[in-house]
Amino acid sequence: MRESVSTNSSLWSRGMMAVIAAQFLSAFGDNALLFATLALLKAEFYPDWSQPILQMVFVGAYILFAPFVGQVADSFAKGRVMMFANGLKLIGAASICVGINPFVGYLLVGIGAAAYSPAKYGILGEITTGDKLVKANGLMESSTIAAILLGSVAGGVLADWHVLAALGVCALVYAGAVGANLMIPKLPAARPGQSWRFTPMTSSFFSACKSLWRNGETRFSLVGTSLFWGAGVTLRFLLVLWVPVALGITDNATPTYLNAMVAVGIVAGAGLAAKLVTLETVARCMPAGILIGVAVVLFSLQHALLPAYGVLMLIGMLGGFFVVPLNALLQAIGKESVGAGNAIAVQNLGENMAMLLMLGLYSLAVKAGVPVIGTGVGFGVIFALAIAALWIWQRRR
């Protein structure tokens, strides 16, 4: 028998807490696995430029499956879709543990993540609505960033102790996420009965892309979040190579500590966004986006650990304040137009294409021998200019 959850239920309902717990464990596993796998590549003497390629494999899964995962999320109970996706992540992590090529295992994790994302965000619009949706997104982002903080540190610290142990912990955490998914109430499918033939599925997805892109507000959200996450994943890999160059530290743990400071900042920024920004005042987040680029430039010029921590926390605060309202705007409009699952799938396509492009450029820069510090400065300037251009474009609509 299906259970229902009122859209007016508290943010602290059983359904919301189960979603948050599952998301925390899944995001913890994702981030611990990344740093554990990077340590494995380092231990097996893969070249530096192959590190962003690992993430590009992950991102490629998002792009390849984007036309299908939104319909999957809307055609079944989203909690069960989340459980299946975490099961794929578990298989991927376990395969790396037993010696399968890390790029193959990480691809499986990427496929699981691609299926997971539309369901985890889409379910928020089924549990709550209106201004509570912004707060629910703030809670989701805070949980995610806390998981990024702890998962990143755990992955780096455990990898310094024993790489295989780090990978094994990741597999266990994914198993815990599968268990948490079982506690999510089985809500009715949002859009059952859709065609599963290839042509109608892809046509439906690209029709959703067209619809969201034509809407000025959702286009604004899609471009903003794509720029943000493309920049965020590139900054993560920039940190891995920046630490030994700028600080002379060569362990696996220090880059994870620095990533953790970004996570701490995003928790604070997401909380501020939930209090200060509503669906009607989303444009308030734009100055924070411009300042992210300025802060990245400032960070790239640091040569001491303590100020680097402070600047990265600032980047995180600005990022949380910037991205949470944009996510809520897309979910609210997408739910009423193309379906929440399809809206998030379209968003994932844009974000991951931006990630793929930025990671590809970064990998080429590393292979060409461009100095890491110069790369960081250029990256920050370009990001600030891109967000400023987006804001001007939106204001002129």
GROMACS .gro file of C-alpha atoms in nm:
model
  397
    1MET     CA    1   0.000   0.000   0.000
    2ARG     CA    2   0.135   0.342  -0.094
    3GLU     CA    3   0.192   0.603   0.169
    4SER     CA    4   0.130   0.969   0.103
    5VAL     CA    5   0.302   1.272   0.241
    6SER     CA    6   0.122   1.603   0.266
    7THR     CA    7   0.290   1.889   0.086
    8ASN     CA    8   0.219   2.099   0.395
    9SER     CA    9   0.404   1.863   0.628
   10SER     CA   10   0.683   1.986   0.852
   11LEU     CA   11   1.040   2.006   0.731
   12TRP     CA   12   1.116   1.763   1.013
   13SER     CA   13   0.869   1.496   0.897
   14ARG     CA   14   0.969   1.132   0.871
   15GLY     CA   15   0.983   1.156   0.492
   16MET     CA   16   1.212   1.459   0.492
   17MET     CA   17   1.445   1.314   0.755
   18ALA     CA   18   1.474   0.986   0.563
   19VAL     CA   19   1.559   1.178   0.245
   20ILE     CA   20   1.819   1.388   0.427
   21ALA     CA   21   1.978   1.082   0.592
   22ALA     CA   22   1.999   0.896   0.260
   23GLN     CA   23   2.141   1.203   0.088
   24PHE     CA   24   2.401   1.254   0.360
   25LEU     CA   25   2.530   0.898   0.333
   26SER     CA   26   2.527   0.897  -0.047
   27ALA     CA   27   2.711   1.232  -0.071
   28PHE     CA   28   2.957   1.120   0.200
   29GLY     CA   29   3.036   0.812  -0.008
   30ASP     CA   30   3.072   1.013  -0.330
   31ASN     CA   31   3.327   1.251  -0.180
   32ALA     CA   32   3.523   0.994   0.018
   33LEU     CA   33   3.539   0.774  -0.292
   34LEU     CA   34   3.673   1.057  -0.508
   35PHE     CA   35   3.970   1.124  -0.280
   36ALA     CA   36   4.030   0.754  -0.214
   37THR     CA   37   4.035   0.687  -0.589
   38LEU     CA   38   4.263   0.986  -0.653
   39ALA     CA   39   4.500   0.839  -0.393
   40LEU     CA   40   4.482   0.507  -0.578
   41LEU     CA   41   4.575   0.679  -0.905
   42LYS     CA   42   4.866   0.848  -0.729
   43ALA     CA   43   4.982   0.520  -0.573
   44GLU     CA   44   4.970   0.346  -0.911
   45PHE     CA   45   5.163   0.633  -1.080
   46TYR     CA   46   4.893   0.761  -1.314
   47PRO     CA   47   4.993   1.102  -1.466
   48ASP     CA   48   4.859   1.423  -1.306
   49TRP     CA   49   4.643   1.510  -1.606
   50SER     CA   50   4.450   1.182  -1.562
   51GLN     CA   51   4.299   1.304  -1.234
   52PRO     CA   52   4.040   1.534  -1.394
   53ILE     CA   53   3.977   1.259  -1.652
   54LEU     CA   54   3.845   1.046  -1.364
   55GLN     CA   55   3.582   1.310  -1.290
   56MET     CA   56   3.510   1.350  -1.662
   57VAL     CA   57   3.416   0.980  -1.676
   58PHE     CA   58   3.172   1.044  -1.389
   59VAL     CA   59   3.033   1.355  -1.557
   60GLY     CA   60   3.002   1.175  -1.890
   61ALA     CA   61   2.755   0.932  -1.732
   62TYR     CA   62   2.534   1.225  -1.634
   63ILE     CA   63   2.536   1.359  -1.988
   64LEU     CA   64   2.479   1.020  -2.154
   65PHE     CA   65   2.183   0.927  -1.935
   66ALA     CA   66   2.031   1.276  -1.901
   67PRO     CA   67   1.748   1.208  -2.152
   68PHE     CA   68   1.627   0.909  -1.951
   69VAL     CA   69   1.681   0.961  -1.578
   70GLY     CA   70   1.422   1.237  -1.542
   71GLN     CA   71   1.149   1.010  -1.675
   72VAL     CA   72   1.270   0.730  -1.448
   73ALA     CA   73   1.241   0.964  -1.147
   74ASP     CA   74   0.889   1.072  -1.243
   75SER     CA   75   0.765   0.723  -1.342
   76PHE     CA   76   0.843   0.544  -1.014
   77ALA     CA   77   0.839   0.624  -0.644
   78LYS     CA   78   1.139   0.854  -0.608
   79GLY     CA   79   1.259   0.694  -0.284
   80ARG     CA   80   1.289   0.358  -0.462
   81VAL     CA   81   1.475   0.519  -0.753
   82MET     CA   82   1.720   0.664  -0.499
   83MET     CA   83   1.767   0.315  -0.349
   84PHE     CA   84   1.842   0.159  -0.691
   85ALA     CA   85   2.088   0.439  -0.772
   86ASN     CA   86   2.276   0.395  -0.445
   87GLY     CA   87   2.291   0.023  -0.519
   88LEU     CA   88   2.477   0.104  -0.843
   89LYS     CA   89   2.717   0.325  -0.648
   90LEU     CA   90   2.777   0.038  -0.406
   91ILE     CA   91   2.864  -0.196  -0.694
   92GLY     CA   92   3.100   0.062  -0.845
   93ALA     CA   93   3.287   0.122  -0.520
   94ALA     CA   94   3.310  -0.251  -0.450
   95SER     CA   95   3.450  -0.316  -0.799
   96ILE     CA   96   3.735  -0.069  -0.741
   97CYS     CA   97   3.805  -0.246  -0.410
   98VAL     CA   98   3.852  -0.581  -0.584
   99GLY     CA   99   4.095  -0.445  -0.843
  100ILE     CA  100   3.875  -0.356  -1.141
  101ASN     CA  101   4.004  -0.055  -1.336
  102PRO     CA  102   3.919   0.255  -1.126
  103PHE     CA  103   3.782   0.440  -1.429
  104VAL     CA  104   3.533   0.156  -1.493
  105GLY     CA  105   3.423   0.142  -1.131
  106TYR     CA  106   3.390   0.519  -1.114
  107LEU     CA  107   3.176   0.510  -1.430
  108LEU     CA  108   2.929   0.282  -1.249
  109VAL     CA  109   2.919   0.527  -0.960
  110GLY     CA  110   2.854   0.805  -1.211
  111ILE     CA  111   2.560   0.616  -1.363
  112GLY     CA  112   2.416   0.571  -1.015
  113ALA     CA  113   2.466   0.940  -0.939
  114ALA     CA  114   2.297   1.038  -1.267
  115ALA     CA  115   1.988   0.835  -1.174
  116TYR     CA  116   1.995   0.958  -0.814
  117SER     CA  117   1.999   1.334  -0.869
  118PRO     CA  118   1.655   1.395  -1.031
  119ALA     CA  119   1.492   1.176  -0.769
  120LYS     CA  120   1.660   1.335  -0.466
  121TYR     CA  121   1.572   1.690  -0.570
  122GLY     CA  122   1.238   1.605  -0.728
  123ILE     CA  123   1.113   1.440  -0.412
  124LEU     CA  124   1.148   1.768  -0.222
  125GLY     CA  125   0.865   1.919  -0.427
  126GLU     CA  126   0.646   1.619  -0.335
  127ILE     CA  127   0.715   1.651   0.038
  128THR     CA  128   0.683   2.029   0.067
  129THR     CA  129   0.599   2.335  -0.141
  130GLY     CA  130   0.608   2.715  -0.164
  131ASP     CA  131   0.853   2.901   0.060
  132LYS     CA  132   0.912   2.574   0.247
  133LEU     CA  133   1.072   2.447  -0.073
  134VAL     CA  134   1.353   2.703  -0.042
  135LYS     CA  135   1.404   2.595   0.320
  136ALA     CA  136   1.394   2.227   0.216
  137ASN     CA  137   1.661   2.299  -0.044
  138GLY     CA  138   1.865   2.476   0.221
  139LEU     CA  139   1.835   2.170   0.444
  140MET     CA  140   1.929   1.941   0.155
  141GLU     CA  141   2.229   2.154   0.059
  142SER     CA  142   2.341   2.182   0.422
  143SER     CA  143   2.323   1.804   0.460
  144THR     CA  144   2.506   1.756   0.132
  145ILE     CA  145   2.781   1.997   0.221
  146ALA     CA  146   2.822   1.846   0.566
  147ALA     CA  147   2.865   1.512   0.389
  148ILE     CA  148   3.115   1.668   0.148
  149LEU     CA  149   3.306   1.806   0.445
  150LEU     CA  150   3.322   1.480   0.639
  151GLY     CA  151   3.346   1.253   0.335
  152SER     CA  152   3.631   1.446   0.176
  153VAL     CA  153   3.832   1.450   0.498
  154ALA     CA  154   3.758   1.082   0.568
  155GLY     CA  155   3.863   0.983   0.216
  156GLY     CA  156   4.193   1.170   0.236
  157VAL     CA  157   4.281   1.066   0.591
  158LEU     CA  158   4.192   0.700   0.536
  159ALA     CA  159   4.381   0.695   0.205
  160ASP     CA  160   4.694   0.822   0.381
  161TRP     CA  161   4.655   0.527   0.620
  162HIS     CA  162   4.549   0.256   0.368
  163VAL     CA  163   4.396   0.310   0.023
  164LEU     CA  164   4.205  -0.019   0.017
  165ALA     CA  165   4.057   0.053   0.362
  166ALA     CA  166   3.936   0.391   0.235
  167LEU     CA  167   3.768   0.227  -0.064
  168GLY     CA  168   3.607  -0.036   0.159
  169VAL     CA  169   3.460   0.231   0.388
  170CYS     CA  170   3.306   0.399   0.083
  171ALA     CA  171   3.132   0.075  -0.015
  172LEU     CA  172   2.994   0.034   0.339
  173VAL     CA  173   2.862   0.390   0.342
  174TYR     CA  174   2.677   0.331   0.015
  175ALA     CA  175   2.523   0.020   0.172
  176GLY     CA  176   2.402   0.241   0.458
  177ALA     CA  177   2.249   0.483   0.204
  178VAL     CA  178   2.055   0.195   0.046
  179GLY     CA  179   1.919   0.110   0.391
  180ALA     CA  180   1.820   0.471   0.458
  181ASN     CA  181   1.632   0.483   0.127
  182LEU     CA  182   1.407   0.204   0.252
  183MET     CA  183   1.280   0.441   0.524
  184ILE     CA  184   1.149   0.695   0.270
  185PRO     CA  185   0.767   0.669   0.236
  186LYS     CA  186   0.665   0.523  -0.099
  187LEU     CA  187   0.498   0.819  -0.266
  188PRO     CA  188   0.288   0.777  -0.583
  189ALA     CA  189   0.475   0.818  -0.909
  190ALA     CA  190   0.450   1.177  -1.035
  191ARG     CA  191   0.392   1.088  -1.402
  192PRO     CA  192   0.321   0.715  -1.449
  193GLY     CA  193   0.242   0.550  -1.779
  194GLN     CA  194   0.491   0.732  -2.001
  195SER     CA  195   0.633   0.558  -2.307
  196TRP     CA  196   0.962   0.371  -2.261
  197ARG     CA  197   1.046   0.363  -2.631
  198PHE     CA  198   1.372   0.539  -2.716
  199THR     CA  199   1.235   0.801  -2.954
  200PRO     CA  200   0.948   0.923  -2.732
  201MET     CA  201   1.176   0.934  -2.428
  202THR     CA  202   1.442   1.142  -2.597
  203SER     CA  203   1.180   1.361  -2.765
  204SER     CA  204   1.018   1.424  -2.427
  205PHE     CA  205   1.351   1.516  -2.270
  206PHE     CA  206   1.454   1.755  -2.544
  207SER     CA  207   1.104   1.904  -2.539
  208ALA     CA  208   1.158   1.970  -2.167
  209CYS     CA  209   1.496   2.127  -2.247
  210LYS     CA  210   1.331   2.355  -2.502
  211SER     CA  211   1.050   2.451  -2.265
  212LEU     CA  212   1.281   2.535  -1.975
  213TRP     CA  213   1.525   2.724  -2.194
  214ARG     CA  214   1.247   2.942  -2.339
  215ASN     CA  215   1.131   3.042  -1.992
  216GLY     CA  216   1.343   3.337  -1.878
  217GLU     CA  217   1.343   3.239  -1.509
  218THR     CA  218   1.436   2.875  -1.561
  219ARG     CA  219   1.698   2.971  -1.822
  220PHE     CA  220   1.847   3.205  -1.561
  221SER     CA  221   1.856   2.920  -1.309
  222LEU     CA  222   2.001   2.667  -1.553
  223VAL     CA  223   2.287   2.890  -1.667
  224GLY     CA  224   2.369   3.004  -1.313
  225THR     CA  225   2.381   2.657  -1.159
  226SER     CA  226   2.577   2.519  -1.456
  227LEU     CA  227   2.844   2.786  -1.416
  228PHE     CA  228   2.858   2.728  -1.042
  229TRP     CA  229   2.902   2.351  -1.047
  230GLY     CA  230   3.140   2.360  -1.342
  231ALA     CA  231   3.353   2.601  -1.142
  232GLY     CA  232   3.316   2.403  -0.821
  233VAL     CA  233   3.439   2.072  -0.957
  234THR     CA  234   3.732   2.242  -1.131
  235LEU     CA  235   3.830   2.418  -0.809
  236ARG     CA  236   3.836   2.082  -0.632
  237PHE     CA  237   4.098   1.944  -0.872
  238LEU     CA  238   4.286   2.273  -0.876
  239LEU     CA  239   4.326   2.235  -0.499
  240VAL     CA  240   4.486   1.891  -0.537
  241LEU     CA  241   4.768   2.033  -0.749
  242TRP     CA  242   4.779   2.378  -0.582
  243VAL     CA  243   4.865   2.241  -0.236
  244PRO     CA  244   5.210   2.096  -0.323
  245VAL     CA  245   5.297   2.396  -0.544
  246ALA     CA  246   5.190   2.678  -0.311
  247LEU     CA  247   5.235   2.510   0.027
  248GLY     CA  248   5.493   2.238  -0.037
  249ILE     CA  249   5.266   1.971   0.119
  250THR     CA  250   5.235   1.637  -0.063
  251ASP     CA  251   4.994   1.427   0.151
  252ASN     CA  252   4.638   1.325   0.054
  253ALA     CA  253   4.470   1.480   0.359
  254THR     CA  254   4.551   1.853   0.320
  255PRO     CA  255   4.350   1.906  -0.002
  256THR     CA  256   4.054   1.739   0.169
  257TYR     CA  257   4.082   1.974   0.467
  258LEU     CA  258   4.077   2.270   0.229
  259ASN     CA  259   3.773   2.126   0.048
  260ALA     CA  260   3.611   2.086   0.387
  261MET     CA  261   3.642   2.460   0.450
  262VAL     CA  262   3.447   2.526   0.131
  263ALA     CA  263   3.183   2.284   0.261
  264VAL     CA  264   3.159   2.463   0.596
  265GLY     CA  265   3.108   2.791   0.414
  266ILE     CA  266   2.836   2.649   0.188
  267VAL     CA  267   2.639   2.530   0.492
  268ALA     CA  268   2.642   2.885   0.627
  269GLY     CA  269   2.561   3.039   0.289
  270ALA     CA  270   2.271   2.799   0.230
  271GLY     CA  271   2.130   2.889   0.572
  272LEU     CA  272   2.150   3.261   0.494
  273ALA     CA  273   1.981   3.207   0.157
  274ALA     CA  274   1.692   3.020   0.321
  275LYS     CA  275   1.635   3.322   0.552
  276LEU     CA  276   1.702   3.613   0.316
  277VAL     CA  277   1.591   3.495  -0.030
  278THR     CA  278   1.248   3.386  -0.154
  279LEU     CA  279   1.130   3.266  -0.494
  280GLU     CA  280   1.030   3.626  -0.570
  281THR     CA  281   1.372   3.772  -0.480
  282VAL     CA  282   1.608   3.519  -0.640
  283ALA     CA  283   1.815   3.794  -0.808
  284ARG     CA  284   1.957   3.883  -0.465
  285CYS     CA  285   2.196   3.588  -0.504
  286MET     CA  286   2.378   3.729  -0.808
  287PRO     CA  287   2.633   3.958  -0.637
  288ALA     CA  288   2.749   3.656  -0.437
  289GLY     CA  289   2.815   3.473  -0.764
  290ILE     CA  290   3.038   3.753  -0.893
  291LEU     CA  291   3.228   3.764  -0.565
  292ILE     CA  292   3.302   3.390  -0.594
  293GLY     CA  293   3.529   3.464  -0.889
  294VAL     CA  294   3.701   3.748  -0.702
  295ALA     CA  295   3.759   3.520  -0.403
  296VAL     CA  296   3.907   3.245  -0.627
  297VAL     CA  297   4.161   3.496  -0.759
  298LEU     CA  298   4.248   3.595  -0.401
  299PHE     CA  299   4.283   3.231  -0.300
  300SER     CA  300   4.513   3.146  -0.592
  301LEU     CA  301   4.764   3.408  -0.471
  302GLN     CA  302   4.790   3.265  -0.118
  303HIS     CA  303   5.110   3.093   0.001
  304ALA     CA  304   5.014   3.014   0.362
  305LEU     CA  305   4.768   2.759   0.495
  306LEU     CA  306   4.572   2.971   0.745
  307PRO     CA  307   4.460   3.249   0.507
  308ALA     CA  308   4.382   2.984   0.244
  309TYR     CA  309   4.136   2.825   0.488
  310GLY     CA  310   3.965   3.160   0.543
  311VAL     CA  311   3.933   3.245   0.175
  312LEU     CA  312   3.796   2.900   0.091
  313MET     CA  313   3.534   2.931   0.364
  314LEU     CA  314   3.433   3.265   0.212
  315ILE     CA  315   3.406   3.101  -0.132
  316GLY     CA  316   3.180   2.837   0.019
  317MET     CA  317   2.952   3.094   0.188
  318LEU     CA  318   2.914   3.287  -0.135
  319GLY     CA  319   2.848   2.963  -0.324
  320GLY     CA  320   2.575   2.843  -0.086
  321PHE     CA  321   2.401   3.181  -0.099
  322PHE     CA  322   2.424   3.179  -0.479
  323VAL     CA  323   2.310   2.829  -0.574
  324VAL     CA  324   2.030   2.742  -0.326
  325PRO     CA  325   1.776   2.999  -0.453
  326LEU     CA  326   1.849   2.907  -0.814
  327ASN     CA  327   1.780   2.539  -0.740
  328ALA     CA  328   1.451   2.622  -0.566
  329LEU     CA  329   1.338   2.844  -0.854
  330LEU     CA  330   1.395   2.567  -1.109
  331GLN     CA  331   1.216   2.305  -0.897
  332ALA     CA  332   0.912   2.524  -0.835
  333ILE     CA  333   0.863   2.615  -1.202
  334GLY     CA  334   0.970   2.275  -1.333
  335LYS     CA  335   0.721   2.090  -1.113
  336GLU     CA  336   0.434   2.282  -1.272
  337SER     CA  337   0.561   2.259  -1.631
  338VAL     CA  338   0.775   1.961  -1.736
  339GLY     CA  339   0.783   1.771  -1.406
  340ALA     CA  340   1.036   1.803  -1.125
  341GLY     CA  341   1.232   1.496  -1.237
  342ASN     CA  342   1.265   1.619  -1.595
  343ALA     CA  343   1.358   1.969  -1.475
  344ILE     CA  344   1.641   1.834  -1.260
  345ALA     CA  345   1.756   1.605  -1.542
  346VAL     CA  346   1.777   1.906  -1.776
  347GLN     CA  347   1.966   2.094  -1.505
  348ASN     CA  348   2.205   1.800  -1.465
  349LEU     CA  349   2.272   1.800  -1.839
  350GLY     CA  350   2.367   2.168  -1.833
  351GLU     CA  351   2.574   2.141  -1.517
  352ASN     CA  352   2.763   1.836  -1.634
  353MET     CA  353   2.831   1.975  -1.979
  354ALA     CA  354   2.980   2.279  -1.803
  355MET     CA  355   3.184   2.047  -1.578
  356LEU     CA  356   3.305   1.843  -1.874
  357LEU     CA  357   3.410   2.156  -2.062
  358MET     CA  358   3.587   2.315  -1.764
  359LEU     CA  359   3.756   1.992  -1.658
  360GLY     CA  360   3.869   1.931  -2.014
  361LEU     CA  361   4.023   2.278  -2.036
  362TYR     CA  362   4.184   2.231  -1.695
  363SER     CA  363   4.328   1.892  -1.793
  364LEU     CA  364   4.472   2.043  -2.111
  365ALA     CA  365   4.622   2.330  -1.910
  366VAL     CA  366   4.790   2.084  -1.671
  367LYS     CA  367   4.920   1.870  -1.957
  368ALA     CA  368   5.053   2.182  -2.134
  369GLY     CA  369   5.243   2.285  -1.819
  370VAL     CA  370   5.049   2.605  -1.741
  371PRO     CA  371   5.134   2.715  -1.382
  372VAL     CA  372   4.866   2.615  -1.133
  373ILE     CA  373   4.854   2.959  -0.970
  374GLY     CA  374   4.810   3.133  -1.305
  375THR     CA  375   4.537   2.887  -1.398
  376GLY     CA  376   4.352   2.969  -1.075
  377VAL     CA  377   4.370   3.345  -1.130
  378GLY     CA  378   4.247   3.318  -1.487
  379PHE     CA  379   3.970   3.083  -1.383
  380GLY     CA  380   3.846   3.323  -1.114
  381VAL     CA  381   3.842   3.624  -1.347
  382ILE     CA  382   3.650   3.436  -1.618
  383PHE     CA  383   3.394   3.307  -1.366
  384ALA     CA  384   3.327   3.654  -1.222
  385LEU     CA  385   3.281   3.800  -1.571
  386ALA     CA  386   3.047   3.515  -1.671
  387ILE     CA  387   2.818   3.565  -1.369
  388ALA     CA  388   2.818   3.943  -1.422
  389ALA     CA  389   2.715   3.889  -1.785
  390LEU     CA  390   2.436   3.652  -1.675
  391TRP     CA  391   2.304   3.909  -1.428
  392ILE     CA  392   2.302   4.186  -1.689
  393TRP     CA  393   2.129   3.955  -1.936
  394GLN     CA  394   1.860   3.870  -1.679
  395ARG     CA  395   1.797   4.234  -1.581
  396ARG     CA  396   1.746   4.331  -1.946
  397ARG     CA  397   1.471   4.074  -2.003
   0.00000   0.00000   0.00000
